[in-house]
mmCIF file of C-alpha atoms in Angstrom:
data_model
loop_
_atom_site.group_PDB
_atom_site.id
_atom_site.type_symbol
_atom_site.label_atom_id
_atom_site.label_comp_id
_atom_site.label_asym_id
_atom_site.label_seq_id
_atom_site.Cartn_x
_atom_site.Cartn_y
_atom_site.Cartn_z
ATOM 1 C CA UNK H 1 -17.333 -4.980 -13.386
ATOM 2 C CA UNK H 2 -18.565 -6.225 -16.754
ATOM 3 C CA UNK H 3 -20.745 -9.153 -17.565
ATOM 4 C CA UNK H 4 -19.890 -11.855 -20.094
ATOM 5 C CA UNK H 5 -21.535 -9.932 -22.922
ATOM 6 C CA UNK H 6 -19.613 -6.762 -22.097
ATOM 7 C CA UNK H 7 -22.387 -4.936 -20.234
ATOM 8 C CA UNK H 8 -21.595 -3.241 -16.978
ATOM 9 C CA UNK H 9 -23.254 -4.357 -13.799
ATOM 10 C CA UNK H 10 -25.172 -1.887 -11.593
ATOM 11 C CA UNK H 11 -22.431 -2.076 -8.950
ATOM 12 C CA UNK H 12 -19.765 -1.020 -11.426
ATOM 13 C CA UNK H 13 -21.925 1.862 -12.627
ATOM 14 C CA UNK H 14 -22.432 2.990 -9.048
ATOM 15 C CA UNK H 15 -18.686 2.864 -8.456
ATOM 16 C CA UNK H 16 -18.021 4.865 -11.593
ATOM 17 C CA UNK H 17 -20.515 7.532 -10.597
ATOM 18 C CA UNK H 18 -19.233 7.649 -7.025
ATOM 19 C CA UNK H 19 -15.651 8.063 -8.213
ATOM 20 C CA UNK H 20 -16.485 11.553 -9.495
ATOM 21 C CA UNK H 21 -18.202 12.786 -6.335
ATOM 22 C CA UNK H 22 -16.651 15.676 -4.374
ATOM 23 C CA UNK H 23 -16.197 13.431 -1.327
ATOM 24 C CA UNK H 24 -14.149 10.853 -3.251
ATOM 25 C CA UNK H 25 -12.144 13.641 -4.884
ATOM 26 C CA UNK H 26 -11.308 14.927 -1.400
ATOM 27 C CA UNK H 27 -10.273 11.429 -0.275
ATOM 28 C CA UNK H 28 -8.032 11.140 -3.340
ATOM 29 C CA UNK H 29 -6.345 14.502 -2.772
ATOM 30 C CA UNK H 30 -5.731 13.734 0.905
ATOM 31 C CA UNK H 31 -4.308 10.303 0.090
ATOM 32 C CA UNK H 32 -2.026 11.810 -2.558
ATOM 33 C CA UNK H 33 -0.631 14.263 -0.016
ATOM 34 C CA UNK H 34 -0.275 11.523 2.591
ATOM 35 C CA UNK H 35 1.506 9.111 0.248
ATOM 36 C CA UNK H 36 3.851 11.788 -1.027
ATOM 37 C CA UNK H 37 4.736 13.331 2.325
ATOM 38 C CA UNK H 38 4.933 10.254 4.576
ATOM 39 C CA UNK H 39 8.592 9.335 3.801
ATOM 40 C CA UNK H 40 9.751 12.908 4.442
ATOM 41 C CA UNK H 41 7.578 13.271 7.547
ATOM 42 C CA UNK H 42 8.900 9.992 8.957
ATOM 43 C CA UNK H 43 12.531 10.968 8.386
ATOM 44 C CA UNK H 44 12.029 14.369 10.009
ATOM 45 C CA UNK H 45 9.969 13.430 13.058
ATOM 46 C CA UNK H 46 10.992 9.864 13.933
ATOM 47 C CA UNK H 47 14.278 9.878 15.814
ATOM 48 C CA UNK H 48 16.975 7.302 15.146
ATOM 49 C CA UNK H 49 16.501 5.918 18.663
ATOM 50 C CA UNK H 50 12.794 5.190 18.262
ATOM 51 C CA UNK H 51 12.161 1.441 18.373
ATOM 52 C CA UNK H 52 10.458 0.534 15.101
ATOM 53 C CA UNK H 53 7.964 -1.931 16.594
ATOM 54 C CA UNK H 54 6.682 0.632 19.099
ATOM 55 C CA UNK H 55 5.990 3.081 16.294
ATOM 56 C CA UNK H 56 4.064 0.488 14.271
ATOM 57 C CA UNK H 57 2.029 -0.577 17.324
ATOM 58 C CA UNK H 58 0.973 2.982 18.107
ATOM 59 C CA UNK H 59 0.027 3.503 14.442
ATOM 60 C CA UNK H 60 -2.214 0.439 14.582
ATOM 61 C CA UNK H 61 -3.904 1.723 17.743
ATOM 62 C CA UNK H 62 -4.626 5.058 16.069
ATOM 63 C CA UNK H 63 -6.060 3.273 13.011
ATOM 64 C CA UNK H 64 -8.473 1.338 15.237
ATOM 65 C CA UNK H 65 -9.558 4.501 17.039
ATOM 66 C CA UNK H 66 -10.097 6.458 13.818
ATOM 67 C CA UNK H 67 -12.013 3.578 12.175
ATOM 68 C CA UNK H 68 -14.282 3.066 15.205
ATOM 69 C CA UNK H 69 -15.027 6.790 15.405
ATOM 70 C CA UNK H 70 -15.924 6.879 11.709
ATOM 71 C CA UNK H 71 -18.120 3.773 12.029
ATOM 72 C CA UNK H 72 -19.936 5.346 14.977
ATOM 73 C CA UNK H 73 -20.324 8.553 13.005
ATOM 74 C CA UNK H 74 -21.935 6.865 9.985
ATOM 75 C CA UNK H 75 -24.143 4.652 12.186
ATOM 76 C CA UNK H 76 -22.744 1.247 11.198
ATOM 77 C CA UNK H 77 -20.949 0.427 14.433
ATOM 78 C CA UNK H 78 -23.902 -1.155 16.264
ATOM 79 C CA UNK H 79 -24.927 -3.306 13.317
ATOM 80 C CA UNK H 80 -21.376 -4.555 12.789
ATOM 81 C CA UNK H 81 -21.009 -5.353 16.489
ATOM 82 C CA UNK H 82 -24.154 -7.517 16.429
ATOM 83 C CA UNK H 83 -23.149 -9.507 13.340
ATOM 84 C CA UNK H 84 -19.428 -9.843 14.107
ATOM 85 C CA UNK H 85 -17.992 -13.294 14.901
ATOM 86 C CA UNK H 86 -14.477 -14.279 15.886
ATOM 87 C CA UNK H 87 -14.096 -17.028 13.278
ATOM 88 C CA UNK H 88 -15.448 -14.811 10.522
ATOM 89 C CA UNK H 89 -12.974 -12.101 11.475
ATOM 90 C CA UNK H 90 -10.053 -14.507 11.669
ATOM 91 C CA UNK H 91 -10.895 -16.002 8.277
ATOM 92 C CA UNK H 92 -11.232 -12.647 6.540
ATOM 93 C CA UNK H 93 -8.517 -10.598 8.236
ATOM 94 C CA UNK H 94 -6.094 -12.854 10.100
ATOM 95 C CA UNK H 95 -3.492 -13.637 7.421
ATOM 96 C CA UNK H 96 -3.454 -10.221 5.687
ATOM 97 C CA UNK H 97 -3.190 -8.556 9.101
ATOM 98 C CA UNK H 98 -0.097 -10.563 9.995
ATOM 99 C CA UNK H 99 1.431 -9.790 6.589
ATOM 100 C CA UNK H 100 0.723 -6.077 6.882
ATOM 101 C CA UNK H 101 2.306 -6.019 10.346
ATOM 102 C CA UNK H 102 5.593 -7.315 8.914
ATOM 103 C CA UNK H 103 5.277 -4.969 5.940
ATOM 104 C CA UNK H 104 4.856 -1.899 8.169
ATOM 105 C CA UNK H 105 7.991 -2.797 10.090
ATOM 106 C CA UNK H 106 9.985 -3.124 6.862
ATOM 107 C CA UNK H 107 8.635 0.210 5.636
ATOM 108 C CA UNK H 108 9.790 1.998 8.770
ATOM 109 C CA UNK H 109 13.292 0.534 8.293
ATOM 110 C CA UNK H 110 13.468 1.569 4.632
ATOM 111 C CA UNK H 111 12.140 5.081 5.373
ATOM 112 C CA UNK H 112 15.279 5.780 7.372
ATOM 113 C CA UNK H 113 17.769 4.609 4.773
ATOM 114 C CA UNK H 114 16.388 5.956 1.463
ATOM 115 C CA UNK H 115 15.618 9.435 0.231
ATOM 116 C CA UNK H 116 11.929 10.248 -0.087
ATOM 117 C CA UNK H 117 11.609 10.056 -3.875
ATOM 118 C CA UNK H 118 13.584 6.816 -4.232
ATOM 119 C CA UNK H 119 11.472 5.186 -1.547
ATOM 120 C CA UNK H 120 8.251 6.373 -3.174
ATOM 121 C CA UNK H 121 9.199 4.988 -6.593
ATOM 122 C CA UNK H 122 10.421 1.654 -5.207
ATOM 123 C CA UNK H 123 7.187 1.476 -3.277
ATOM 124 C CA UNK H 124 5.297 1.444 -6.593
ATOM 125 C CA UNK H 125 6.503 -2.099 -7.321
ATOM 126 C CA UNK H 126 3.609 -3.156 -5.079
ATOM 127 C CA UNK H 127 1.444 -2.799 -8.210
ATOM 128 C CA UNK H 128 3.375 -5.595 -9.917
ATOM 129 C CA UNK H 129 3.121 -7.845 -6.882
ATOM 130 C CA UNK H 130 -0.563 -6.990 -6.447
ATOM 131 C CA UNK H 131 -1.240 -8.011 -10.052
ATOM 132 C CA UNK H 132 0.730 -11.232 -9.582
ATOM 133 C CA UNK H 133 -0.972 -12.296 -6.369
ATOM 134 C CA UNK H 134 -4.380 -11.194 -7.618
ATOM 135 C CA UNK H 135 -3.926 -13.633 -10.484
ATOM 136 C CA UNK H 136 -2.807 -16.374 -8.081
ATOM 137 C CA UNK H 137 -5.572 -15.798 -5.509
ATOM 138 C CA UNK H 138 -8.479 -14.525 -7.641
ATOM 139 C CA UNK H 139 -7.426 -15.730 -11.103
ATOM 140 C CA UNK H 140 -7.672 -12.228 -12.555
ATOM 141 C CA UNK H 141 -5.732 -12.007 -15.833
ATOM 142 C CA UNK H 142 -3.683 -9.124 -17.238
ATOM 143 C CA UNK H 143 -3.778 -7.629 -20.731
ATOM 144 C CA UNK H 144 -0.688 -7.521 -22.964
ATOM 145 C CA UNK H 145 -0.389 -3.783 -22.301
ATOM 146 C CA UNK H 146 -0.536 -4.405 -18.553
ATOM 147 C CA UNK H 147 2.221 -7.020 -18.764
ATOM 148 C CA UNK H 148 4.346 -4.499 -20.655
ATOM 149 C CA UNK H 149 3.592 -1.867 -18.023
ATOM 150 C CA UNK H 150 4.711 -4.212 -15.254
ATOM 151 C CA UNK H 151 7.970 -4.887 -17.119
ATOM 152 C CA UNK H 152 8.567 -1.124 -17.292
ATOM 153 C CA UNK H 153 7.968 -0.934 -13.564
ATOM 154 C CA UNK H 154 10.611 -3.585 -12.871
ATOM 155 C CA UNK H 155 13.037 -1.701 -15.134
ATOM 156 C CA UNK H 156 12.515 1.462 -13.099
ATOM 157 C CA UNK H 157 13.094 -0.429 -9.840
ATOM 158 C CA UNK H 158 16.406 -1.800 -11.182
ATOM 159 C CA UNK H 159 17.486 1.699 -12.248
ATOM 160 C CA UNK H 160 16.746 3.033 -8.794
ATOM 161 C CA UNK H 161 18.558 0.167 -7.095
ATOM 162 C CA UNK H 162 21.704 0.743 -9.166
ATOM 163 C CA UNK H 163 21.501 4.516 -8.820
ATOM 164 C CA UNK H 164 20.879 4.545 -5.087
ATOM 165 C CA UNK H 165 23.737 2.126 -4.454
ATOM 166 C CA UNK H 166 26.226 4.078 -6.582
ATOM 167 C CA UNK H 167 25.304 7.598 -5.479
ATOM 168 C CA UNK H 168 26.034 7.057 -1.805
ATOM 169 C CA UNK H 169 29.751 7.447 -2.190
ATOM 170 C CA UNK H 170 32.737 5.069 -2.107
ATOM 171 C CA UNK H 171 32.053 3.735 1.377
ATOM 172 C CA UNK H 172 31.232 0.038 1.018
ATOM 173 C CA UNK H 173 29.575 -0.139 4.407
ATOM 174 C CA UNK H 174 27.285 2.785 3.599
ATOM 175 C CA UNK H 175 26.407 1.246 0.238
ATOM 176 C CA UNK H 176 25.625 -2.060 1.934
ATOM 177 C CA UNK H 177 23.440 -0.287 4.472
ATOM 178 C CA UNK H 178 21.412 1.363 1.696
ATOM 179 C CA UNK H 179 20.999 -1.975 -0.080
ATOM 180 C CA UNK H 180 20.160 -4.192 2.907
ATOM 181 C CA UNK H 181 18.313 -1.658 5.086
ATOM 182 C CA UNK H 182 16.761 0.503 2.370
ATOM 183 C CA UNK H 183 16.229 -1.099 -1.034
ATOM 184 C CA UNK H 184 15.648 -4.723 -0.020
ATOM 185 C CA UNK H 185 13.187 -3.934 2.826
ATOM 186 C CA UNK H 186 11.231 -1.627 0.478
ATOM 187 C CA UNK H 187 10.955 -4.319 -2.204
ATOM 188 C CA UNK H 188 10.016 -7.067 0.271
ATOM 189 C CA UNK H 189 7.422 -4.741 1.809
ATOM 190 C CA UNK H 190 5.958 -4.199 -1.674
ATOM 191 C CA UNK H 191 5.775 -7.955 -2.243
ATOM 192 C CA UNK H 192 3.978 -8.439 1.066
ATOM 193 C CA UNK H 193 1.677 -5.538 0.257
ATOM 194 C CA UNK H 194 0.664 -7.213 -2.999
ATOM 195 C CA UNK H 195 -0.079 -10.493 -1.256
ATOM 196 C CA UNK H 196 -2.063 -8.851 1.539
ATOM 197 C CA UNK H 197 -3.950 -6.642 -0.927
ATOM 198 C CA UNK H 198 -5.148 -9.640 -2.929
ATOM 199 C CA UNK H 199 -6.247 -11.369 0.281
ATOM 200 C CA UNK H 200 -8.134 -8.234 1.355
ATOM 201 C CA UNK H 201 -9.817 -8.085 -2.028
ATOM 202 C CA UNK H 202 -10.915 -11.673 -1.535
ATOM 203 C CA UNK H 203 -12.250 -10.789 1.918
ATOM 204 C CA UNK H 204 -14.215 -7.802 0.639
ATOM 205 C CA UNK H 205 -15.724 -9.709 -2.297
ATOM 206 C CA UNK H 206 -16.448 -13.026 -0.577
ATOM 207 C CA UNK H 207 -16.936 -11.934 3.032
ATOM 208 C CA UNK H 208 -18.435 -8.481 2.286
ATOM 209 C CA UNK H 209 -16.229 -6.765 4.842
ATOM 210 C CA UNK H 210 -16.418 -2.943 4.930
ATOM 211 C CA UNK H 211 -13.184 -0.957 4.690
ATOM 212 C CA UNK H 212 -13.532 0.361 8.255
ATOM 213 C CA UNK H 213 -14.155 -3.109 9.696
ATOM 214 C CA UNK H 214 -11.202 -4.577 7.794
ATOM 215 C CA UNK H 215 -9.018 -1.781 9.138
ATOM 216 C CA UNK H 216 -10.054 -2.513 12.739
ATOM 217 C CA UNK H 217 -9.658 -6.278 12.407
ATOM 218 C CA UNK H 218 -6.308 -6.176 10.656
ATOM 219 C CA UNK H 219 -4.896 -3.581 13.020
ATOM 220 C CA UNK H 220 -5.831 -5.643 16.079
ATOM 221 C CA UNK H 221 -4.547 -8.928 14.670
ATOM 222 C CA UNK H 222 -1.417 -7.237 13.353
ATOM 223 C CA UNK H 223 -0.725 -5.679 16.742
ATOM 224 C CA UNK H 224 -1.063 -9.059 18.451
ATOM 225 C CA UNK H 225 1.415 -10.542 15.959
ATOM 226 C CA UNK H 226 3.875 -7.755 16.678
ATOM 227 C CA UNK H 227 3.530 -8.247 20.429
ATOM 228 C CA UNK H 228 4.297 -11.947 20.019
ATOM 229 C CA UNK H 229 7.292 -11.127 17.817
ATOM 230 C CA UNK H 230 8.788 -9.044 20.636
ATOM 231 C CA UNK H 231 9.532 -12.296 22.479
ATOM 232 C CA UNK H 232 11.989 -13.366 19.786
ATOM 233 C CA UNK H 233 13.281 -10.255 18.047
ATOM 234 C CA UNK H 234 15.753 -7.565 19.229
ATOM 235 C CA UNK H 235 13.068 -4.898 19.609
ATOM 236 C CA UNK H 236 11.686 -6.809 22.597
ATOM 237 C CA UNK H 237 15.020 -6.600 24.388
ATOM 238 C CA UNK H 238 15.365 -2.940 23.442
ATOM 239 C CA UNK H 239 11.971 -2.172 24.981
ATOM 240 C CA UNK H 240 12.934 -3.969 28.199
ATOM 241 C CA UNK H 241 16.210 -2.082 28.388
ATOM 242 C CA UNK H 242 15.181 1.430 27.322
ATOM 243 C CA UNK H 243 11.389 1.529 27.718
ATOM 244 C CA UNK H 244 8.530 1.441 25.226
ATOM 245 C CA UNK H 245 8.672 5.137 24.283
ATOM 246 C CA UNK H 246 12.458 5.367 24.056
ATOM 247 C CA UNK H 247 13.409 8.149 21.630
ATOM 248 C CA UNK H 248 9.838 9.419 21.300
ATOM 249 C CA UNK H 249 8.934 13.105 21.341
ATOM 250 C CA UNK H 250 5.638 14.915 20.923
ATOM 251 C CA UNK H 251 6.481 15.386 17.230
ATOM 252 C CA UNK H 252 6.673 11.617 16.722
ATOM 253 C CA UNK H 253 2.878 11.667 16.824
ATOM 254 C CA UNK H 254 2.866 13.598 13.521
ATOM 255 C CA UNK H 255 3.924 10.606 11.368
ATOM 256 C CA UNK H 256 1.832 8.310 13.580
ATOM 257 C CA UNK H 257 -1.349 10.240 12.816
ATOM 258 C CA UNK H 258 -0.393 10.650 9.155
ATOM 259 C CA UNK H 259 0.228 6.920 8.722
ATOM 260 C CA UNK H 260 -3.007 5.984 10.505
ATOM 261 C CA UNK H 261 -5.096 8.378 8.413
ATOM 262 C CA UNK H 262 -3.395 7.032 5.287
ATOM 263 C CA UNK H 263 -4.559 3.531 6.161
ATOM 264 C CA UNK H 264 -8.143 4.771 6.483
ATOM 265 C CA UNK H 265 -7.943 6.722 3.218
ATOM 266 C CA UNK H 266 -6.602 3.762 1.242
ATOM 267 C CA UNK H 267 -9.693 1.766 2.138
ATOM 268 C CA UNK H 268 -12.036 4.651 1.318
ATOM 269 C CA UNK H 269 -10.503 5.437 -2.065
ATOM 270 C CA UNK H 270 -10.377 1.785 -3.092
ATOM 271 C CA UNK H 271 -13.942 1.016 -2.017
ATOM 272 C CA UNK H 272 -15.514 4.182 -3.476
ATOM 273 C CA UNK H 273 -13.424 4.758 -6.614
ATOM 274 C CA UNK H 274 -11.608 1.503 -7.331
ATOM 275 C CA UNK H 275 -8.071 0.809 -8.451
ATOM 276 C CA UNK H 276 -8.029 3.323 -11.328
ATOM 277 C CA UNK H 277 -8.337 6.331 -9.042
ATOM 278 C CA UNK H 278 -5.824 4.836 -6.644
ATOM 279 C CA UNK H 279 -3.393 4.462 -9.565
ATOM 280 C CA UNK H 280 -3.654 8.167 -10.317
ATOM 281 C CA UNK H 281 -3.131 8.887 -6.630
ATOM 282 C CA UNK H 282 0.089 6.866 -6.665
ATOM 283 C CA UNK H 283 1.438 8.730 -9.699
ATOM 284 C CA UNK H 284 0.617 12.128 -8.224
ATOM 285 C CA UNK H 285 2.238 11.105 -4.932
ATOM 286 C CA UNK H 286 5.555 10.683 -6.760
ATOM 287 C CA UNK H 287 5.387 14.296 -7.887
ATOM 288 C CA UNK H 288 4.541 15.382 -4.345
ATOM 289 C CA UNK H 289 7.560 13.476 -3.000
ATOM 290 C CA UNK H 290 9.894 15.066 -5.548
ATOM 291 C CA UNK H 291 8.581 18.544 -4.786
ATOM 292 C CA UNK H 292 8.763 18.161 -0.996
ATOM 293 C CA UNK H 293 12.247 16.652 -1.127
ATOM 294 C CA UNK H 294 13.512 19.591 -3.154
ATOM 295 C CA UNK H 295 11.723 22.220 -1.020
ATOM 296 C CA UNK H 296 12.591 20.900 2.442
ATOM 297 C CA UNK H 297 15.883 19.081 1.830
ATOM 298 C CA UNK H 298 17.245 21.175 -1.035
ATOM 299 C CA UNK H 299 18.099 17.938 -2.820
ATOM 300 C CA UNK H 300 17.240 17.728 -6.513
ATOM 301 C CA UNK H 301 16.379 14.263 -7.846
ATOM 302 C CA UNK H 302 19.331 12.162 -9.016
ATOM 303 C CA UNK H 303 19.786 11.326 -12.709
ATOM 304 C CA UNK H 304 18.586 7.776 -12.064
ATOM 305 C CA UNK H 305 15.438 9.106 -10.388
ATOM 306 C CA UNK H 306 14.789 11.483 -13.264
ATOM 307 C CA UNK H 307 15.054 8.594 -15.732
ATOM 308 C CA UNK H 308 13.011 6.216 -13.587
ATOM 309 C CA UNK H 309 10.209 8.662 -12.755
ATOM 310 C CA UNK H 310 8.701 8.944 -16.263
ATOM 311 C CA UNK H 311 9.088 5.173 -16.697
ATOM 312 C CA UNK H 312 7.064 4.581 -13.543
ATOM 313 C CA UNK H 313 4.435 7.144 -14.543
ATOM 314 C CA UNK H 314 4.143 5.585 -18.018
ATOM 315 C CA UNK H 315 3.877 2.055 -16.648
ATOM 316 C CA UNK H 316 1.153 2.965 -14.152
ATOM 317 C CA UNK H 317 -0.804 4.891 -16.789
ATOM 318 C CA UNK H 318 -0.615 1.965 -19.223
ATOM 319 C CA UNK H 319 -1.637 -0.490 -16.544
ATOM 320 C CA UNK H 320 -4.706 1.521 -15.582
ATOM 321 C CA UNK H 321 -5.712 2.460 -19.135
ATOM 322 C CA UNK H 322 -5.690 -1.008 -20.726
ATOM 323 C CA UNK H 323 -7.360 -3.513 -18.388
ATOM 324 C CA UNK H 324 -7.870 -7.101 -19.431
ATOM 325 C CA UNK H 325 -11.136 -7.803 -21.229
ATOM 326 C CA UNK H 326 -12.243 -11.320 -22.042
ATOM 327 C CA UNK H 327 -12.734 -11.952 -25.727
ATOM 328 C CA UNK H 328 -16.166 -13.041 -26.802
ATOM 329 C CA UNK H 329 -16.205 -16.391 -28.480
ATOM 330 C CA UNK H 330 -17.437 -16.277 -32.036
ATOM 331 C CA UNK H 331 -20.198 -18.797 -32.466
ATOM 332 C CA UNK H 332 -19.482 -21.091 -35.402
ATOM 333 C CA UNK H 333 -22.224 -21.530 -37.922
ATOM 334 C CA UNK H 334 -24.054 -24.823 -37.902
ATOM 335 C CA UNK H 335 -24.756 -25.830 -41.531
ATOM 336 C CA UNK H 336 -27.687 -27.950 -40.418
ATOM 337 C CA UNK H 337 -29.519 -24.995 -38.841
ATOM 338 C CA UNK H 338 -29.118 -22.531 -41.706
#
């Protein structure tokens, strides 16, 4: 963070120094691998019969467990428990938790209907929506270069949408399935991610919530929202008919654990290194997705993906490299004081 005269605050200097520590580098590498492999892992280990809501609920439970264990390990759990209040938690975490719960459900749907690389690139549109909602919620402006980068990102998303719809063959029903159960859920999930991210940023800056505590609060509130949704949506009937763990195997826990650890790592990378490091993580995750898709599925990237990939990488690099800086006002000379 910079002050009005362009000087950096002590907190920003601490963040910059911490971003280069071995621990943060490890967090970044792990998050890169998690981001890049999660679509492929989900497609391989989550059966078609698994009820989406049950998977999301178990992921949220694992996030809570991991966060509580880490808080106990670093000695902050007792202090947080003493200072915690219900209204403070609801104010800071309630709305973003509900939004993230819906987003996770949409992500699980899109995982199953898009190839890994296409999903990963579409998922990057969350940066555009994050910038938009950050401006709406926190009034943070974007530089001209950042606006251009966001336009490039939209261009890449359009390329992928056209390419994914046309490469699935002449079957209209299959093409419709890719559009309505793959592309659209991924884009809506990115929009919701941007909104929730800006609300979480507000909570961390105004309410001083730690990343672990936010993870616990949002996972619990999100799980409660999902449980309520089961009363109205088809997944509730499916659970009554087939059972909660219908379609589950022991291997289904692999993407559960991966997704839960990813949620913890996102908070750690963002809080210790900031958005710049997370931007690099996102770019590297695209390369990981492309590599894993080719190695394990034997499927080279489509022409549209090859065109869109450098566009996405360029847009993210531009966005991170040229942040908005407020111009200093030039003080006009007063002829009566000269």
